[in-house]
Every structure is written in C-alpha cells, then in structure tokens.
Amino acid sequence: MSGYRTEECVIVGGGLAGASAACVLGREGRSALLLERDLQLRHKTCGEFLSVEAQAYLAHLGIDLEGLGASQISRLRLYHREGQADAELPFLARGLSRKVLDEALLQKAVAYGARVVRGATVRSIAADEAGIRIDAEPFGKIQTETLFLASGKHDVRGVKRPASESINDLVGFKMHYRLSEHQRAALDGAIEVVLFDEGYAGLQLIEGGIANLCLVVSRNRFEHVGKSWTGLTEHIVRGSPLLAGRLRDALALFDKPLSIFQIPYGFVHQPEAIEAQGLFRLGDQMGVIPSFTGEGMSIALHSGCLAASMFLRHSCTGGDFHRKMASDIRRQVRLAFLLNKAARYGPGQSALFQICRTWPSLMRQVAAFTRLREGSMQSALALP
Ligand SMILES: Cc1cc2nc3c(=O)[nH]c(=O)nc-3n(C[C@H](O)[C@H](O)[C@H](O)COP(=O)(O)OP(=O)(O)OC[C@H]3O[C@@H](n4cnc5c(N)ncnc54)[C@H](O)[C@@H]3O)c2cc1C
C-alpha cells in the first residue's frame, strides 16, 4: 500500500504490558516496533504495590527490583472508623514507582532488540481483512499483520473497547510525599489501607523512602468535598487519625496530584468480539481489575508475556489469545468487582472490615481468589 511502511509486528504503548511483550519478542530474535506516546516516561496514577506474581514476571524479564531500590512490604494495616485490623501478607510485596519501573522495562526491551520510538502517538487504527493500518504522529503510516494494543486505559480511534457493565464513576489520585523520619520508620514494611465514604486509600513506601498515597473515590463524593485535592484529603484524614499523623509534617513532591477519571473496573474484553485476527489486546485493554487487589500490573505483565509467547509458539490469532486471557482473569476481575461494589458504602464497608478483623485467614483466602493462578502463569512464563 503506497505511503505505508510495512512492519512484521507493532506494539502500541510502552507501559508494562507493551514493554513486556517487546522483551519476549526481542529475546526470541523478533524485532518489534514499539510506539510510545510520551517522550520521557512520567509518573502514572498507581498504588505501586508489586504483588508476588508481578515480581515473578519482572524477574523472568531480567528486572532487578532490589537494584532499583524497591521497598519491602510484608504487612497490611486496614483502617476503618470502627478500628484497625493488622495482618501478615501471604508474600513479600515490593514498592517501586512506575516512573522507575516502566523506564527499566522499556530499556530492557531495547536491550533485547526491540525498536522503541518515543514521542509517537497513534491517532487511529484500521483493522480488517486487508490487514492492520496504523496512523502515528509524527512517525507516519504503518501496515502490519500483527498489532499488540497496549495503550492502557486510553482508547485509540478505530479500535475502541466496547462499553461494558464496568463501574466507571470512580476517580483515582496519586501523590508522593517525603514523610518525617519518625512517620517513615512507622510505615516501613507495611501497606496501610484506609476505608472512607465511597472510597479507599493506600499508603506505602517506594524507592528512596518516598511514600505513595494512592486513592480511589466516587465522583459523587469528590464533588461533595468541593472537587479539590485539599478538600478530599482533609475529608479523609478527619476520619483517620493515623493518616492525619502520617501526613502532618509531610512534604508533597508533586505540584498537584496525578489523577485518572472513569476507571472501568470490572471490564474484561469479550473474546467473542469480531476483530482482526492479528489484533492482540494487552493490559488494561484486555481487563481492568479493581486496584485494591494490587494485581493490575501482574495482569498487564501476564498479558504481554502470554501474547508474545502464543504469537511465537503457534502463530495464534488474537481471538485465541483473548479467549485464554479471559479464562485466566475473568473470575478474579469479577470477584474483585463485587467486593469493590460491596465495600463502597457504609454498611458493606463495616461488614467487610469486621470480617477482616475477625478472620484474617479468611481475608487471605478471599484475596488469593483475586490473584493470577500459578497454572496460568506457567504457560506465559514458558519459552516459546
Ligand atoms: C488508582 C489506581 C491504582 C492502582 N494501583 C495498582 C497497584 O498498586 N498495583 C498494581 O499491580 N496495579 C495497580 N493499578 C493497575 C495498573 O496501574 C494497571 O493495570 C497497569 O498500569 C496497566 O498497564 P498497561 O501497560 O496496560 O497500561 P499503562 O501502564 O497505562 O501503559 C499504557 C502506555 O500506552 C501509552 N499510550 C497510550 N495511548 C497511546 C497512543 N495513542 N499512542 C502511543 N502510546 C500510547 C501511554 O503513554 C502508556 O505509557 C492501579 C490502577 C489505578 C487506576
């Protein structure tokens, strides 16, 4: 086709899903072209809690979390106006900023042979029997048979995700803080989750002793507190003396918090959807699990590794991959979606809090059902 350059496979988006696919393809000698919108990777709205599954994928891809300075998290403290529940996590979690992590993975993809173009925004994609055509600015027009679509929650014209029954009236925020020495030491080793009206917040350390406060709140509650970050944090700390103490002498490290609107929690791409055979949807384009599970990044990494290895192993179609992914994550996303719904308002929150406080082992078991299964991971970690 005139005016188009031809590529064997293209990846749109250089987050964890896109970069992990590029690493696997590169390691097997396939030089994928990865297009990333941002010239320099920036901070992303994320709790930055790395589950054991995410750590396994990162180790498999050659990422040294210790060397990047990731914090260690072994305890969960859950706060509610009725009290506090404390539990040992069933694994050692890590905390690392997305800016550091995403950059490390993208550099790894380059080292494995991927061609990464930064500052290239894909404006539209046409995918039909004639193949896949991509219009990227300022890069130009590309024709390919295989596209790994890893643009996160951002939809691209021509291949938008269909509307689903997800909850999408939620707003997410993230702010980094330098805590006082005393508060930093008190937080060290734990993730502290605060339940408040129509939302929840998580506080944990990441690299360099920095604290990440990440929260999710309904749009309704956000409007109620004056649609401002100050109004929102004042509202939360009023009901949580612990968080108030943590933040009292803290220094905010961004001018304003990062935010994300209309998070489609509960979305899972329908494998029955009729789409071009060479289109593989990765990461948040495939499914969005509520953040409290701390499993979104591992699903993104799982999808990138699985898609690349299925493509290499059997020349599978996008449809085959979507069916496998849906069966790997549907149950987890569904359960987390229902828990998220239940914990949204006062009575549901109280009930969940009491269950967690009375039966921490039950809490661990339910949490285990929201995680990727070992069997699913083995097929993605296996070399093609
Ligand atoms: C509030 C909140 C808290 C969370 N906390 C956690 C947590 O603690 N632990 C956890 O495991 N998960 C968490 N998650 C989930 C996790 O952040 C996501 O699941 C994960 O980032 C998805 O990775 P991805 O690669 O699909 O998308 P992204 O990381 O969003 O990457 C997409 C990339 O595509 C690029 N892009 C977008 N559009 C275009 C375009 N048109 N052209 C070119 N490039 C494009 C973007 O610049 C970006 O770099 C959280 C999510 C939210 C909303």
PDB file of N, CA and C in Angstrom, residues 53 57 268-269 271 286-287 289 295 298-307 309-310 313 320-334 368-381:
ATOM      1  N   GLU A  53       3.190 -12.149  42.057  1.00  0.00           N
ATOM      2  CA  GLU A  53       3.056 -12.570  40.653  1.00  0.00           C
ATOM      3  C   GLU A  53       3.765 -11.560  39.742  1.00  0.00           C
ATOM      4  N   TYR A  57       7.089 -12.164  37.103  1.00  0.00           N
ATOM      5  CA  TYR A  57       7.231 -11.756  35.694  1.00  0.00           C
ATOM      6  C   TYR A  57       8.429 -10.836  35.505  1.00  0.00           C
ATOM      7  N   VAL A 268     -13.733  -6.724  31.158  1.00  0.00           N
ATOM      8  CA  VAL A 268     -12.936  -7.814  30.547  1.00  0.00           C
ATOM      9  C   VAL A 268     -13.329  -7.854  29.078  1.00  0.00           C
ATOM     10  N   HIS A 269     -12.349  -7.793  28.209  1.00  0.00           N
ATOM     11  CA  HIS A 269     -12.621  -7.801  26.772  1.00  0.00           C
ATOM     12  C   HIS A 269     -13.333  -9.098  26.397  1.00  0.00           C
ATOM     13  N   PRO A 271     -14.031 -12.142  24.403  1.00  0.00           N
ATOM     14  CA  PRO A 271     -13.283 -12.873  23.376  1.00  0.00           C
ATOM     15  C   PRO A 271     -14.127 -13.172  22.140  1.00  0.00           C
ATOM     16  N   MET A 286      -7.273  -5.322  27.865  1.00  0.00           N
ATOM     17  CA  MET A 286      -7.842  -6.676  27.963  1.00  0.00           C
ATOM     18  C   MET A 286      -8.752  -6.797  29.193  1.00  0.00           C
ATOM     19  N   GLY A 287      -8.333  -6.212  30.305  1.00  0.00           N
ATOM     20  CA  GLY A 287      -9.146  -6.320  31.520  1.00  0.00           C
ATOM     21  C   GLY A 287      -8.651  -5.353  32.577  1.00  0.00           C
ATOM     22  N   ILE A 289      -8.823  -4.787  36.655  1.00  0.00           N
ATOM     23  CA  ILE A 289      -9.204  -5.320  37.974  1.00  0.00           C
ATOM     24  C   ILE A 289      -9.156  -4.195  39.004  1.00  0.00           C
ATOM     25  N   GLU A 295      -3.190  -6.226  41.732  1.00  0.00           N
ATOM     26  CA  GLU A 295      -2.906  -7.271  40.747  1.00  0.00           C
ATOM     27  C   GLU A 295      -2.940  -6.743  39.301  1.00  0.00           C
ATOM     28  N   SER A 298       0.393  -7.203  37.478  1.00  0.00           N
ATOM     29  CA  SER A 298       0.742  -8.584  37.104  1.00  0.00           C
ATOM     30  C   SER A 298      -0.118  -9.053  35.941  1.00  0.00           C
ATOM     31  N   ILE A 299      -1.371  -8.573  35.871  1.00  0.00           N
ATOM     32  CA  ILE A 299      -2.211  -8.941  34.719  1.00  0.00           C
ATOM     33  C   ILE A 299      -1.619  -8.319  33.448  1.00  0.00           C
ATOM     34  N   ALA A 300      -1.139  -7.092  33.557  1.00  0.00           N
ATOM     35  CA  ALA A 300      -0.526  -6.436  32.382  1.00  0.00           C
ATOM     36  C   ALA A 300       0.709  -7.221  31.917  1.00  0.00           C
ATOM     37  N   LEU A 301       1.544  -7.619  32.880  1.00  0.00           N
ATOM     38  CA  LEU A 301       2.765  -8.368  32.526  1.00  0.00           C
ATOM     39  C   LEU A 301       2.412  -9.755  31.986  1.00  0.00           C
ATOM     40  N   HIS A 302       1.425 -10.381  32.617  1.00  0.00           N
ATOM     41  CA  HIS A 302       0.967 -11.700  32.169  1.00  0.00           C
ATOM     42  C   HIS A 302       0.499 -11.607  30.715  1.00  0.00           C
ATOM     43  N   SER A 303      -0.310 -10.588  30.417  1.00  0.00           N
ATOM     44  CA  SER A 303      -0.858 -10.474  29.054  1.00  0.00           C
ATOM     45  C   SER A 303       0.259 -10.244  28.038  1.00  0.00           C
ATOM     46  N   GLY A 304       1.240  -9.406  28.394  1.00  0.00           N
ATOM     47  CA  GLY A 304       2.336  -9.126  27.448  1.00  0.00           C
ATOM     48  C   GLY A 304       3.156 -10.373  27.164  1.00  0.00           C
ATOM     49  N   CYS A 305       3.500 -11.108  28.234  1.00  0.00           N
ATOM     50  CA  CYS A 305       4.326 -12.318  28.059  1.00  0.00           C
ATOM     51  C   CYS A 305       3.532 -13.406  27.335  1.00  0.00           C
ATOM     52  N   LEU A 306       2.260 -13.571  27.724  1.00  0.00           N
ATOM     53  CA  LEU A 306       1.441 -14.633  27.122  1.00  0.00           C
ATOM     54  C   LEU A 306       1.188 -14.349  25.636  1.00  0.00           C
ATOM     55  N   ALA A 307       0.817 -13.110  25.318  1.00  0.00           N
ATOM     56  CA  ALA A 307       0.513 -12.781  23.911  1.00  0.00           C
ATOM     57  C   ALA A 307       1.740 -13.018  23.040  1.00  0.00           C
ATOM     58  N   SER A 309       4.326 -14.944  23.645  1.00  0.00           N
ATOM     59  CA  SER A 309       4.734 -16.343  23.509  1.00  0.00           C
ATOM     60  C   SER A 309       3.718 -17.139  22.694  1.00  0.00           C
ATOM     61  N   MET A 310       2.418 -16.821  22.784  1.00  0.00           N
ATOM     62  CA  MET A 310       1.431 -17.526  21.944  1.00  0.00           C
ATOM     63  C   MET A 310       1.675 -17.180  20.475  1.00  0.00           C
ATOM     64  N   ARG A 313       4.804 -19.082  19.474  1.00  0.00           N
ATOM     65  CA  ARG A 313       4.729 -20.542  19.554  1.00  0.00           C
ATOM     66  C   ARG A 313       3.871 -21.164  18.466  1.00  0.00           C
ATOM     67  N   ASP A 320      -7.664 -16.371  19.776  1.00  0.00           N
ATOM     68  CA  ASP A 320      -7.184 -17.456  20.658  1.00  0.00           C
ATOM     69  C   ASP A 320      -6.629 -16.868  21.957  1.00  0.00           C
ATOM     70  N   PHE A 321      -5.836 -15.812  21.773  1.00  0.00           N
ATOM     71  CA  PHE A 321      -5.220 -15.179  22.944  1.00  0.00           C
ATOM     72  C   PHE A 321      -6.288 -14.576  23.856  1.00  0.00           C
ATOM     73  N   HIS A 322      -7.259 -13.872  23.274  1.00  0.00           N
ATOM     74  CA  HIS A 322      -8.290 -13.232  24.110  1.00  0.00           C
ATOM     75  C   HIS A 322      -9.098 -14.273  24.885  1.00  0.00           C
ATOM     76  N   ARG A 323      -9.347 -15.424  24.255  1.00  0.00           N
ATOM     77  CA  ARG A 323     -10.086 -16.481  24.964  1.00  0.00           C
ATOM     78  C   ARG A 323      -9.271 -16.986  26.156  1.00  0.00           C
ATOM     79  N   LYS A 324      -7.977 -17.190  25.943  1.00  0.00           N
ATOM     80  CA  LYS A 324      -7.119 -17.692  27.028  1.00  0.00           C
ATOM     81  C   LYS A 324      -7.029 -16.644  28.155  1.00  0.00           C
ATOM     82  N   MET A 325      -6.815 -15.408  27.771  1.00  0.00           N
ATOM     83  CA  MET A 325      -6.709 -14.350  28.787  1.00  0.00           C
ATOM     84  C   MET A 325      -8.006 -14.227  29.576  1.00  0.00           C
ATOM     85  N   ALA A 326      -9.133 -14.250  28.856  1.00  0.00           N
ATOM     86  CA  ALA A 326     -10.423 -14.094  29.552  1.00  0.00           C
ATOM     87  C   ALA A 326     -10.594 -15.221  30.561  1.00  0.00           C
ATOM     88  N   SER A 327     -10.189 -16.442  30.185  1.00  0.00           N
ATOM     89  CA  SER A 327     -10.357 -17.536  31.152  1.00  0.00           C
ATOM     90  C   SER A 327      -9.354 -17.400  32.296  1.00  0.00           C
ATOM     91  N   ASP A 328      -8.219 -16.771  32.049  1.00  0.00           N
ATOM     92  CA  ASP A 328      -7.224 -16.576  33.126  1.00  0.00           C
ATOM     93  C   ASP A 328      -7.655 -15.512  34.135  1.00  0.00           C
ATOM     94  N   ILE A 329      -8.372 -14.488  33.684  1.00  0.00           N
ATOM     95  CA  ILE A 329      -8.616 -13.344  34.595  1.00  0.00           C
ATOM     96  C   ILE A 329     -10.080 -13.081  34.933  1.00  0.00           C
ATOM     97  N   ARG A 330     -11.020 -13.735  34.230  1.00  0.00           N
ATOM     98  CA  ARG A 330     -12.430 -13.351  34.404  1.00  0.00           C
ATOM     99  C   ARG A 330     -12.895 -13.515  35.850  1.00  0.00           C
ATOM    100  N   ARG A 331     -12.576 -14.673  36.439  1.00  0.00           N
ATOM    101  CA  ARG A 331     -13.046 -14.937  37.801  1.00  0.00           C
ATOM    102  C   ARG A 331     -12.477 -13.904  38.794  1.00  0.00           C
ATOM    103  N   GLN A 332     -11.171 -13.608  38.652  1.00  0.00           N
ATOM    104  CA  GLN A 332     -10.526 -12.674  39.561  1.00  0.00           C
ATOM    105  C   GLN A 332     -11.134 -11.269  39.444  1.00  0.00           C
ATOM    106  N   VAL A 333     -11.329 -10.833  38.192  1.00  0.00           N
ATOM    107  CA  VAL A 333     -11.856  -9.479  37.974  1.00  0.00           C
ATOM    108  C   VAL A 333     -13.287  -9.392  38.504  1.00  0.00           C
ATOM    109  N   ARG A 334     -14.067 -10.450  38.281  1.00  0.00           N
ATOM    110  CA  ARG A 334     -15.464 -10.468  38.718  1.00  0.00           C
ATOM    111  C   ARG A 334     -15.566 -10.386  40.248  1.00  0.00           C
ATOM    112  N   ALA A 368      -6.654 -14.434  47.828  1.00  0.00           N
ATOM    113  CA  ALA A 368      -5.971 -15.382  46.929  1.00  0.00           C
ATOM    114  C   ALA A 368      -6.811 -15.630  45.669  1.00  0.00           C
ATOM    115  N   PHE A 369      -8.150 -15.547  45.811  1.00  0.00           N
ATOM    116  CA  PHE A 369      -9.013 -15.764  44.642  1.00  0.00           C
ATOM    117  C   PHE A 369      -8.967 -14.603  43.649  1.00  0.00           C
ATOM    118  N   THR A 370      -8.407 -13.464  44.061  1.00  0.00           N
ATOM    119  CA  THR A 370      -8.324 -12.341  43.126  1.00  0.00           C
ATOM    120  C   THR A 370      -6.952 -12.293  42.433  1.00  0.00           C
ATOM    121  N   ARG A 371      -6.118 -13.326  42.662  1.00  0.00           N
ATOM    122  CA  ARG A 371      -4.777 -13.327  42.087  1.00  0.00           C
ATOM    123  C   ARG A 371      -4.689 -14.269  40.893  1.00  0.00           C
ATOM    124  N   LEU A 372      -3.687 -14.057  40.071  1.00  0.00           N
ATOM    125  CA  LEU A 372      -3.469 -14.947  38.930  1.00  0.00           C
ATOM    126  C   LEU A 372      -3.120 -16.337  39.439  1.00  0.00           C
ATOM    127  N   ARG A 373      -3.613 -17.363  38.745  1.00  0.00           N
ATOM    128  CA  ARG A 373      -3.293 -18.736  39.184  1.00  0.00           C
ATOM    129  C   ARG A 373      -1.926 -19.144  38.648  1.00  0.00           C
ATOM    130  N   GLU A 374      -1.266 -20.009  39.438  1.00  0.00           N
ATOM    131  CA  GLU A 374       0.081 -20.435  39.051  1.00  0.00           C
ATOM    132  C   GLU A 374       0.080 -21.116  37.678  1.00  0.00           C
ATOM    133  N   GLY A 375      -0.978 -21.915  37.441  1.00  0.00           N
ATOM    134  CA  GLY A 375      -1.072 -22.650  36.173  1.00  0.00           C
ATOM    135  C   GLY A 375      -1.118 -21.701  34.985  1.00  0.00           C
ATOM    136  N   SER A 376      -1.884 -20.610  35.120  1.00  0.00           N
ATOM    137  CA  SER A 376      -1.973 -19.642  34.009  1.00  0.00           C
ATOM    138  C   SER A 376      -0.611 -19.017  33.778  1.00  0.00           C
ATOM    139  N   MET A 377       0.085 -18.743  34.890  1.00  0.00           N
ATOM    140  CA  MET A 377       1.372 -18.061  34.749  1.00  0.00           C
ATOM    141  C   MET A 377       2.395 -18.958  34.069  1.00  0.00           C
ATOM    142  N   GLN A 378       2.308 -20.263  34.348  1.00  0.00           N
ATOM    143  CA  GLN A 378       3.324 -21.156  33.761  1.00  0.00           C
ATOM    144  C   GLN A 378       3.305 -21.103  32.243  1.00  0.00           C
ATOM    145  N   SER A 379       2.066 -21.014  31.675  1.00  0.00           N
ATOM    146  CA  SER A 379       2.025 -21.009  30.208  1.00  0.00           C
ATOM    147  C   SER A 379       2.585 -19.709  29.654  1.00  0.00           C
ATOM    148  N   ALA A 380       2.485 -18.609  30.418  1.00  0.00           N
ATOM    149  CA  ALA A 380       3.035 -17.342  29.917  1.00  0.00           C
ATOM    150  C   ALA A 380       4.541 -17.267  30.136  1.00  0.00           C
ATOM    151  N   LEU A 381       5.017 -17.950  31.200  1.00  0.00           N
ATOM    152  CA  LEU A 381       6.454 -17.871  31.506  1.00  0.00           C
ATOM    153  C   LEU A 381       7.267 -18.869  30.677  1.00  0.00           C
TER     154      LEU A 381
END
